Short mmCIF file of C-alpha atoms and ligand atoms in Angstrom, two decimals:
data_model
loop_
_atom_site.label_atom_id
_atom_site.label_comp_id
_atom_site.label_asym_id
_atom_site.label_seq_id
_atom_site.Cartn_x
_atom_site.Cartn_y
_atom_site.Cartn_z
CA MET A 25 -64.17 205.42 32.86
CA PRO A 26 -68.07 205.22 33.80
CA PHE A 27 -70.81 207.83 33.36
CA TYR A 28 -71.73 211.31 35.25
CA ARG A 29 -72.57 210.97 38.81
CA THR A 30 -73.64 213.07 41.71
CA LEU A 31 -73.53 213.11 45.11
CA GLY A 32 -73.82 216.36 48.42
CA LYS A 33 -73.24 219.54 47.89
CA ILE A 34 -71.56 221.09 45.39
CA PRO A 35 -72.31 224.38 44.10
CA PRO A 36 -74.08 225.16 40.80
CA LYS A 37 -70.47 226.33 38.93
CA ARG A 38 -66.85 224.99 38.97
CA HIS A 39 -64.49 226.24 41.05
CA THR A 40 -66.41 228.85 42.13
CA VAL A 41 -67.05 228.84 46.23
CA LEU A 42 -69.64 226.67 47.96
CA PRO A 43 -70.58 227.35 51.40
CA VAL A 44 -70.39 225.23 54.29
CA GLU A 45 -73.51 226.01 57.56
CA GLY A 46 -75.00 224.87 61.08
CA ARG A 47 -71.11 223.82 61.63
CA GLU A 48 -67.64 225.93 63.55
CA SER A 49 -66.34 225.79 59.54
CA PHE A 50 -62.72 225.15 59.81
CA ARG A 51 -60.13 228.68 60.17
CA GLY A 52 -63.19 230.68 60.22
CA GLU A 53 -63.25 230.35 56.22
CA GLY A 54 -66.43 228.95 55.91
CA LEU A 55 -66.30 227.45 53.12
CA ALA A 56 -66.02 223.76 51.58
CA TYR A 57 -62.10 223.21 50.02
CA GLU A 58 -62.19 221.61 45.90
CA HIS A 59 -60.37 219.04 44.75
CA VAL A 60 -59.61 217.98 41.62
CA VAL A 61 -58.85 214.84 40.71
CA THR A 62 -57.72 214.14 36.67
CA THR A 63 -56.41 212.05 34.58
CA ASP A 64 -54.39 212.34 31.01
CA GLY A 65 -52.93 215.64 32.79
CA PHE A 66 -56.17 217.48 32.08
CA MET A 67 -57.22 215.89 29.04
CA ARG A 68 -59.92 213.83 29.60
CA ALA A 69 -62.32 212.03 32.67
CA PHE A 70 -62.76 214.42 36.38
CA SER A 71 -63.98 214.15 39.48
CA ILE A 72 -64.25 218.06 41.76
CA LEU A 73 -64.73 217.15 44.90
CA TYR A 74 -65.95 219.64 47.92
CA HIS A 75 -63.69 218.73 51.82
CA LEU A 76 -64.98 219.91 54.32
CA LYS A 77 -60.36 221.08 55.60
CA PRO A 78 -58.15 220.72 52.80
CA PRO A 79 -56.42 217.62 51.60
CA THR A 80 -53.14 218.67 51.73
CA ARG A 81 -52.51 219.00 55.49
CA VAL A 82 -49.96 216.81 55.76
CA CYS A 83 -48.19 215.35 58.99
CA GLY A 84 -44.91 214.19 57.52
CA ALA A 85 -44.48 210.96 55.35
CA ARG A 86 -42.24 207.92 56.32
CA LEU A 87 -41.70 205.11 53.91
CA HIS A 88 -42.81 202.09 54.75
CA ARG A 89 -40.84 198.95 53.20
CA ARG A 90 -40.79 197.76 49.51
CA VAL A 91 -42.37 195.57 47.83
CA GLU A 92 -39.90 194.31 45.02
CA LEU A 93 -42.02 191.50 42.40
CA LYS A 94 -39.04 189.11 40.92
CA PRO A 95 -39.67 186.58 38.12
CA ALA A 96 -40.17 182.83 38.85
CA GLY A 97 -36.47 180.92 37.54
CA PRO A 98 -34.56 182.23 34.33
CA ASP A 99 -34.59 178.24 33.83
CA LEU A 100 -38.67 179.33 33.43
CA PRO A 101 -38.44 177.79 29.05
CA LEU A 102 -42.15 179.62 27.23
CA ARG A 103 -45.01 176.77 27.97
CA HIS A 104 -48.31 176.77 29.06
CA HIS A 105 -48.80 176.39 32.70
CA HIS A 106 -52.02 175.93 35.09
CA LEU A 107 -51.29 177.26 38.74
CA ARG A 108 -53.28 176.69 42.03
CA SER A 109 -54.53 179.16 44.11
CA ALA A 110 -57.33 177.93 46.12
CA SER A 111 -55.11 176.62 49.55
CA LEU A 112 -53.36 179.82 48.80
CA PRO A 113 -52.85 181.00 53.64
CA ARG A 114 -55.30 183.49 54.23
CA ALA A 115 -53.23 186.03 54.81
CA GLY A 116 -52.81 189.43 56.14
CA ASP A 117 -54.91 192.88 55.32
CA PRO A 118 -56.90 193.57 51.73
CA TYR A 119 -53.15 196.15 50.75
CA GLU A 120 -50.50 194.13 52.58
CA GLY A 121 -51.87 190.98 52.29
CA ARG A 122 -51.68 190.74 48.29
CA VAL A 123 -49.27 187.46 46.76
CA PRO A 124 -48.61 187.95 43.80
CA ILE A 125 -48.96 185.72 40.25
CA PHE A 126 -48.01 187.34 37.10
CA PHE A 127 -46.46 191.01 36.35
CA ASN A 128 -45.69 192.97 33.47
CA ASP A 129 -45.41 196.31 32.14
CA ASP A 130 -48.99 197.69 32.79
CA LEU A 131 -50.13 195.27 36.22
CA VAL A 132 -50.15 192.91 38.48
CA CYS A 133 -51.96 190.58 39.00
CA TYR A 134 -52.23 189.55 42.11
CA ARG A 135 -55.05 187.36 44.98
CA ALA A 136 -55.56 188.00 48.18
CA ARG A 137 -57.06 185.60 50.80
CA PRO A 138 -57.15 188.24 54.17
CA GLU A 139 -56.48 186.87 57.20
CA ARG A 140 -57.73 189.51 59.20
CA ALA A 141 -59.81 193.44 57.60
CA ALA A 142 -57.62 195.93 58.87
CA GLY A 143 -53.69 196.43 58.10
CA ASP A 144 -52.49 198.00 60.29
CA PHE A 145 -53.03 202.05 58.85
CA ALA A 146 -56.28 202.83 58.87
CA PHE A 147 -56.32 204.34 54.72
CA TYR A 148 -54.65 202.27 52.11
CA ARG A 149 -54.42 204.69 48.02
CA ASN A 150 -52.98 203.05 45.58
CA GLY A 151 -51.08 206.21 44.13
CA GLY A 152 -49.32 205.03 40.70
CA ALA A 153 -51.76 202.66 38.99
CA ASP A 154 -55.80 201.66 38.76
CA GLU A 155 -57.73 199.52 40.15
CA VAL A 156 -59.67 196.49 39.66
CA ILE A 157 -60.83 194.38 42.59
CA PHE A 158 -62.80 191.25 41.64
CA VAL A 159 -64.53 189.59 44.38
CA ASN A 160 -64.34 185.94 43.88
CA ALA A 161 -66.11 185.59 47.19
CA GLY A 162 -67.31 188.57 50.37
CA ALA A 163 -69.63 190.56 50.52
CA GLY A 164 -68.92 194.13 53.01
CA THR A 165 -68.00 197.34 52.66
CA LEU A 166 -66.01 199.71 50.51
CA GLU A 167 -65.61 203.66 52.45
CA SER A 168 -63.82 205.99 50.40
CA THR A 169 -63.58 209.65 49.43
CA PHE A 170 -65.92 209.86 47.97
CA GLY A 171 -68.77 207.59 50.33
CA ARG A 172 -69.41 204.65 50.80
CA GLN A 173 -70.94 201.54 48.60
CA ARG A 174 -72.01 198.11 49.00
CA TYR A 175 -69.97 195.13 47.25
CA ARG A 176 -70.27 191.84 46.51
CA GLY A 177 -69.65 189.06 45.64
CA GLY A 178 -69.04 188.61 41.79
CA ASP A 179 -68.48 192.24 41.39
CA TYR A 180 -65.60 193.89 39.94
CA ILE A 181 -64.90 196.95 42.74
CA VAL A 182 -62.90 198.99 40.00
CA ILE A 183 -60.68 201.76 42.18
CA PRO A 184 -59.23 204.82 40.46
CA ARG A 185 -55.97 205.48 41.56
CA THR A 186 -55.35 208.64 43.89
CA THR A 187 -58.41 207.32 45.64
CA THR A 188 -58.55 206.83 50.28
CA TYR A 189 -60.25 204.04 50.39
CA ARG A 190 -60.61 200.76 52.74
CA LEU A 191 -62.63 198.17 53.11
CA VAL A 192 -65.01 196.61 55.45
CA PRO A 193 -66.38 192.74 54.66
CA ASP A 194 -69.27 191.56 56.74
CA ASP A 195 -67.44 188.31 58.03
CA VAL A 196 -62.90 188.83 56.69
CA SER A 197 -62.98 185.23 56.62
CA LEU A 198 -65.04 184.73 53.37
CA GLU A 199 -62.60 187.91 51.98
CA ASP A 200 -61.22 186.24 48.97
CA TYR A 201 -60.28 188.63 45.17
CA LEU A 202 -58.12 188.34 42.49
CA ILE A 203 -56.53 191.66 42.09
CA LEU A 204 -55.37 193.31 38.88
CA GLU A 205 -53.24 196.54 39.66
CA THR A 206 -53.21 198.64 36.44
CA PHE A 207 -51.10 201.51 35.65
CA SER A 208 -52.80 202.56 33.11
CA PRO A 209 -57.02 204.36 33.59
CA VAL A 210 -59.55 201.01 33.18
CA ARG A 211 -61.93 202.49 31.37
CA ILE A 212 -65.62 201.05 29.40
CA PRO A 213 -64.53 199.50 25.77
CA PRO A 214 -64.54 202.06 24.12
CA HIS A 215 -66.64 200.30 20.90
CA TYR A 216 -69.57 200.13 23.43
CA ARG A 217 -70.54 203.61 23.56
CA ASN A 218 -72.22 205.59 21.09
CA ARG A 219 -70.96 208.36 19.90
CA ASP A 220 -73.51 210.35 22.30
CA GLY A 221 -71.22 208.44 24.69
CA GLN A 222 -73.38 206.27 26.01
CA MET A 223 -73.53 202.77 26.06
CA THR A 224 -75.07 201.00 22.66
CA MET A 225 -78.12 198.36 22.72
CA GLU A 226 -75.46 195.81 21.47
CA ALA A 227 -73.03 196.42 24.37
CA PRO A 228 -73.19 193.05 26.91
CA TYR A 229 -73.90 195.82 29.55
CA CYS A 230 -75.20 198.89 29.99
CA GLU A 231 -75.42 202.91 32.50
CA ARG A 232 -77.71 200.91 34.92
CA ASP A 233 -75.46 198.03 35.99
CA ILE A 234 -72.82 199.94 36.93
CA HIS A 235 -72.93 201.63 40.68
CA GLY A 236 -71.73 203.51 42.66
CA PRO A 237 -70.62 205.77 46.11
CA SER A 238 -74.75 205.97 47.92
CA GLU A 239 -74.54 207.80 51.29
CA LEU A 240 -70.85 210.39 51.75
CA ILE A 241 -69.16 209.16 55.18
CA GLY A 242 -68.42 213.98 55.54
CA ASP A 243 -66.79 212.68 58.61
CA ASP A 244 -65.30 215.74 60.45
CA THR A 245 -61.99 214.82 62.87
CA GLU A 246 -59.57 215.93 63.44
CA GLY A 247 -56.53 214.21 64.66
CA GLU A 248 -53.26 212.14 62.88
CA HIS A 249 -54.81 209.37 60.31
CA ASP A 250 -52.58 206.99 58.67
CA ILE A 251 -53.41 205.90 54.99
CA LEU A 252 -50.65 203.09 54.27
CA VAL A 253 -49.87 205.34 49.82
CA LYS A 254 -48.14 202.34 46.98
CA ASP A 255 -47.03 203.96 44.33
CA ARG A 256 -45.63 201.28 42.09
CA ASP A 257 -42.83 199.39 44.77
CA ARG A 258 -42.71 201.89 46.72
CA MET A 259 -45.44 202.03 50.44
CA THR A 260 -45.52 204.64 52.44
CA VAL A 261 -47.05 206.51 55.23
CA VAL A 262 -48.49 209.03 54.74
CA THR A 263 -50.41 211.51 57.95
CA MET A 264 -52.92 213.00 57.91
CA ALA A 265 -54.12 216.46 60.26
CA ASN A 266 -57.98 215.55 59.63
CA HIS A 267 -60.55 212.28 58.89
CA PRO A 268 -59.59 211.85 54.79
CA PHE A 269 -63.63 210.91 54.82
CA ASP A 270 -64.30 214.81 54.67
CA VAL A 271 -65.71 215.07 51.81
CA ILE A 272 -69.43 216.85 51.31
CA GLY A 273 -70.33 216.57 47.76
CA TRP A 274 -68.57 215.26 44.97
CA ASP A 275 -69.19 214.64 41.45
CA GLY A 276 -67.86 213.57 37.70
CA LEU A 277 -66.69 211.09 35.81
CA ILE A 278 -63.85 209.36 37.95
CA TYR A 279 -64.94 207.64 41.11
CA PRO A 280 -64.82 203.84 42.56
CA PHE A 281 -67.32 201.80 41.15
CA THR A 282 -68.75 197.86 40.83
CA PHE A 283 -69.70 196.21 38.27
CA ASN A 284 -71.22 192.40 39.00
CA VAL A 285 -70.78 188.74 36.14
CA ASP A 286 -74.22 187.96 37.00
CA ASP A 287 -75.01 191.90 34.83
CA PHE A 288 -73.02 190.83 32.31
CA GLU A 289 -75.25 189.55 28.60
CA PRO A 290 -73.27 187.21 26.95
CA ILE A 291 -73.55 188.05 23.27
CA THR A 292 -73.63 184.16 21.31
CA GLY A 293 -73.84 183.22 18.37
CA THR A 294 -74.75 179.92 16.38
CA THR A 295 -71.26 179.11 15.81
CA HIS A 296 -68.76 179.55 18.21
CA MET A 297 -68.18 183.75 19.55
CA PRO A 298 -64.10 184.36 19.21
CA PRO A 299 -63.00 186.21 22.73
CA PRO A 300 -63.46 190.13 22.21
CA VAL A 301 -67.09 188.80 22.55
CA HIS A 302 -66.40 188.92 26.75
CA GLN A 303 -64.81 192.41 26.32
CA THR A 304 -65.85 194.05 29.75
CA PHE A 305 -63.27 196.60 30.42
CA ASP A 306 -59.71 198.24 28.34
CA CYS A 307 -56.72 198.36 30.30
CA ARG A 308 -53.49 200.03 28.11
CA GLY A 309 -52.23 197.19 26.01
CA TYR A 310 -54.58 194.61 28.22
CA VAL A 311 -58.40 194.53 28.10
CA ILE A 312 -60.45 191.70 31.00
CA CYS A 313 -63.41 190.27 30.11
CA THR A 314 -65.87 187.61 31.44
CA PHE A 315 -66.98 184.43 30.71
CA ALA A 316 -70.50 184.06 32.29
CA PRO A 317 -72.13 181.14 32.13
CA ARG A 318 -74.56 181.54 29.17
CA HIS A 319 -76.23 179.18 26.11
CA LEU A 320 -73.79 177.42 23.95
CA ASP A 321 -73.77 177.14 20.00
CA HIS A 322 -76.66 176.36 18.71
CA HIS A 323 -76.58 175.12 14.91
CA PRO A 324 -76.87 171.34 14.63
CA ASP A 325 -73.20 170.31 13.74
CA ALA A 326 -71.56 173.16 16.18
CA VAL A 327 -67.94 172.78 18.16
CA LYS A 328 -68.78 174.17 20.67
CA VAL A 329 -65.72 175.01 22.89
CA PRO A 330 -62.54 177.04 21.58
CA TYR A 331 -60.45 176.22 18.72
CA VAL A 332 -56.81 175.97 18.61
CA HIS A 333 -55.57 178.87 17.99
CA ASP A 334 -52.05 180.80 17.81
CA ASN A 335 -53.16 184.11 20.32
CA THR A 336 -49.67 185.75 18.31
CA GLU A 337 -49.66 188.34 19.79
CA ALA A 338 -51.74 188.34 23.37
CA ASP A 339 -50.66 186.46 26.52
CA GLU A 340 -54.02 184.93 27.89
CA VAL A 341 -54.37 183.87 31.28
CA LEU A 342 -57.99 182.24 32.37
CA PHE A 343 -58.75 182.57 36.49
CA TYR A 344 -61.58 180.11 36.93
CA VAL A 345 -64.24 181.20 39.64
CA ARG A 346 -66.99 178.38 39.83
CA GLY A 347 -68.98 175.40 37.13
CA GLU A 348 -67.61 172.55 34.90
CA PHE A 349 -65.13 174.84 32.30
CA GLY A 350 -65.65 172.55 28.94
CA SER A 351 -62.28 172.88 27.01
CA ARG A 352 -60.77 171.84 30.16
CA LYS A 353 -59.38 169.04 32.44
CA GLY A 354 -58.49 168.97 36.10
CA ILE A 355 -59.45 173.01 36.53
CA GLU A 356 -60.56 173.40 39.48
CA PRO A 357 -61.41 176.73 41.45
CA CYS A 358 -58.94 179.69 42.02
CA SER A 359 -57.26 178.11 39.22
CA PHE A 360 -55.02 179.60 36.56
CA THR A 361 -54.33 179.16 33.50
CA LEU A 362 -52.05 181.23 31.43
CA HIS A 363 -51.00 180.54 27.47
CA PRO A 364 -48.73 182.46 26.49
CA GLN A 365 -47.88 183.96 22.56
CA GLY A 366 -45.61 181.49 20.53
CA ILE A 367 -47.37 177.82 21.19
CA PRO A 368 -50.53 177.48 20.50
CA HIS A 369 -53.55 176.51 22.74
CA GLY A 370 -56.97 174.81 22.48
CA PRO A 371 -59.70 172.48 24.41
CA HIS A 372 -58.17 169.00 26.15
CA PRO A 373 -58.61 166.25 24.56
CA GLY A 374 -62.81 164.93 24.91
CA THR A 375 -64.25 167.62 25.41
CA ILE A 376 -64.41 168.55 21.64
CA LEU A 377 -67.85 165.24 21.65
CA ALA A 378 -68.25 166.51 24.91
CA SER A 379 -69.81 169.21 23.96
CA MET A 380 -72.09 168.43 21.54
CA ASP A 381 -75.06 167.72 23.62
CA ALA A 382 -74.59 170.56 26.18
CA ALA A 383 -77.35 174.27 25.55
CA ARG A 384 -75.50 175.90 28.26
CA THR A 385 -72.73 176.41 30.43
CA GLU A 386 -73.03 177.84 33.47
CA GLU A 387 -68.78 178.35 33.89
CA LEU A 388 -67.47 181.63 35.55
CA ALA A 389 -63.87 183.24 33.94
CA VAL A 390 -62.34 186.23 34.79
CA MET A 391 -59.53 186.26 31.70
CA PHE A 392 -56.50 189.33 31.15
CA ASP A 393 -54.64 189.13 28.13
CA THR A 394 -51.51 191.28 27.93
CA GLU A 395 -49.86 192.89 24.91
CA LYS A 396 -46.59 192.32 26.54
CA PRO A 397 -45.57 188.95 28.10
CA LEU A 398 -45.94 188.08 31.63
CA HIS A 399 -44.15 187.42 34.17
CA ILE A 400 -44.85 184.83 36.74
CA ALA A 401 -44.13 185.45 40.65
CA GLU A 402 -41.22 183.94 42.66
CA GLY A 403 -42.82 183.07 45.50
CA ALA A 404 -46.20 182.08 42.74
CA ILE A 405 -44.61 178.92 40.83
CA GLY A 406 -45.52 176.98 43.46
CA MET A 407 -49.03 176.80 43.08
CA ASP A 408 -47.82 174.86 39.09
CA ASP A 409 -49.32 172.21 38.36
CA PRO A 410 -46.53 170.20 36.28
CA GLY A 411 -48.87 167.25 34.36
CA TYR A 412 -50.69 170.57 32.29
CA LEU A 413 -47.35 170.91 30.26
CA THR A 414 -48.30 167.44 28.52
CA SER A 415 -52.39 167.87 29.60
CA TRP A 416 -53.72 167.68 25.99
CA LEU A 417 -51.73 164.87 25.24
FE1 FE2 B 507 -57.41 181.20 23.55
#
C-alpha cells in the first residue's frame, strides 16, 4: 500500500452524493456511483472510486478455463537450480501468455514475453491476488479503473487485486515481464516508515519514487464489455453492460503504482551488507528485493561477494536482469537461480579474489525469498541447467 492519492472529482465527504453535471446522467439520477475497495475486511487500506454507472452491471459470467499448476516431477532431488529463460518463445498476450516458473501457497512466479498486446478479451482483472509486473524490457501505458499511467523498463508495476486493467505497450515485440502473482497484499516494508507513516530518511526509496495514475479515462460507452477475471486457478469471462473505465474521481491508498529500480538507493557499508538492505516490498510469506548497481564494500580487506550461507528458513530466487553478477559464473540475463533451504550456497570458485579490486558492481537483479518451499513448475524444468549442481567444484 503506498500513500494517499486523489485524482478527479470526489465529494467533500465520504458516502455523500457526487452530482454529475454537464451530461445526460445515467438513469436520470444525476449522480456518480460510489465504489469502495477495501483490504483486510474493512480494517486496512482502502480507496473510494466514483463511477458514471454502477460497477455492478454484470450481463453474464462464463467459465473460460482452468489453469492448473503442476510441480516438476516427484523424482526431483533437493538441489540448487539455474533456469535460463532468455530464449523463452514469444507467445500469447500479457495475461494468458504467462509461463509459470515457481509457485507455493503465497505466490506464483511467471515469465511473459507476449507476441500480441491484446488478448481475446478487452480487459483483465485478478480477483484473487495482487500482481507485481517487473518490466524487464519494454514500455507503454497501463490503463485501469484508476486511470492511465506510463510504465518503462525497470519498473515494478504493482496492481492491487480486483483492479480491472490492460497493458498498452508501445511496441509489443519488446515487452518482457517477470510477474509475481501474490496472494497477500503487496506492501511497502513497515520498517521503512516512521511512526507517522512517512518513509524514513534511511529507507532506500521515498514517496517521490512512487508513481500512480496521472489521468482519468472516464469512458461512458454503453454496451457489452468482456473482462477476463482470474481467481487462483479459474479464469472467468465477466461481461459488463458498460465500459469498466468510467471512473471520474477517486481517492485512497489502493491504486496501481510503479516504482523503478533506478530509484532504489542502495545501502552499502565497509563490509558486506546482508540481503535485507535490498528489500523493496513486503508480502505475506515472502519478500521482494532489488539488487541495484552500487558501490562495493570499501574496507581494504573486504570480501566483496556474499559469504556462503545456510538460508535455513527461506528459498531464495534471483532473477538476473543485467550486468555481471560478481558471485556467479555462467549466469546470463533472464537466468533464475533457486537456492532452496536445506543446503548452503555461496560464491562460485574464483569470484572472491576476482572481486577484490572492484569498486562498483553494475549488477541488477530481482530477488524473492519465500518462507515456504517453492515448487518448480512442470513446464519450466526444461530450462534447467544440469551443470549448475556441480558448478562449485
Ligand atoms: Fe543467498
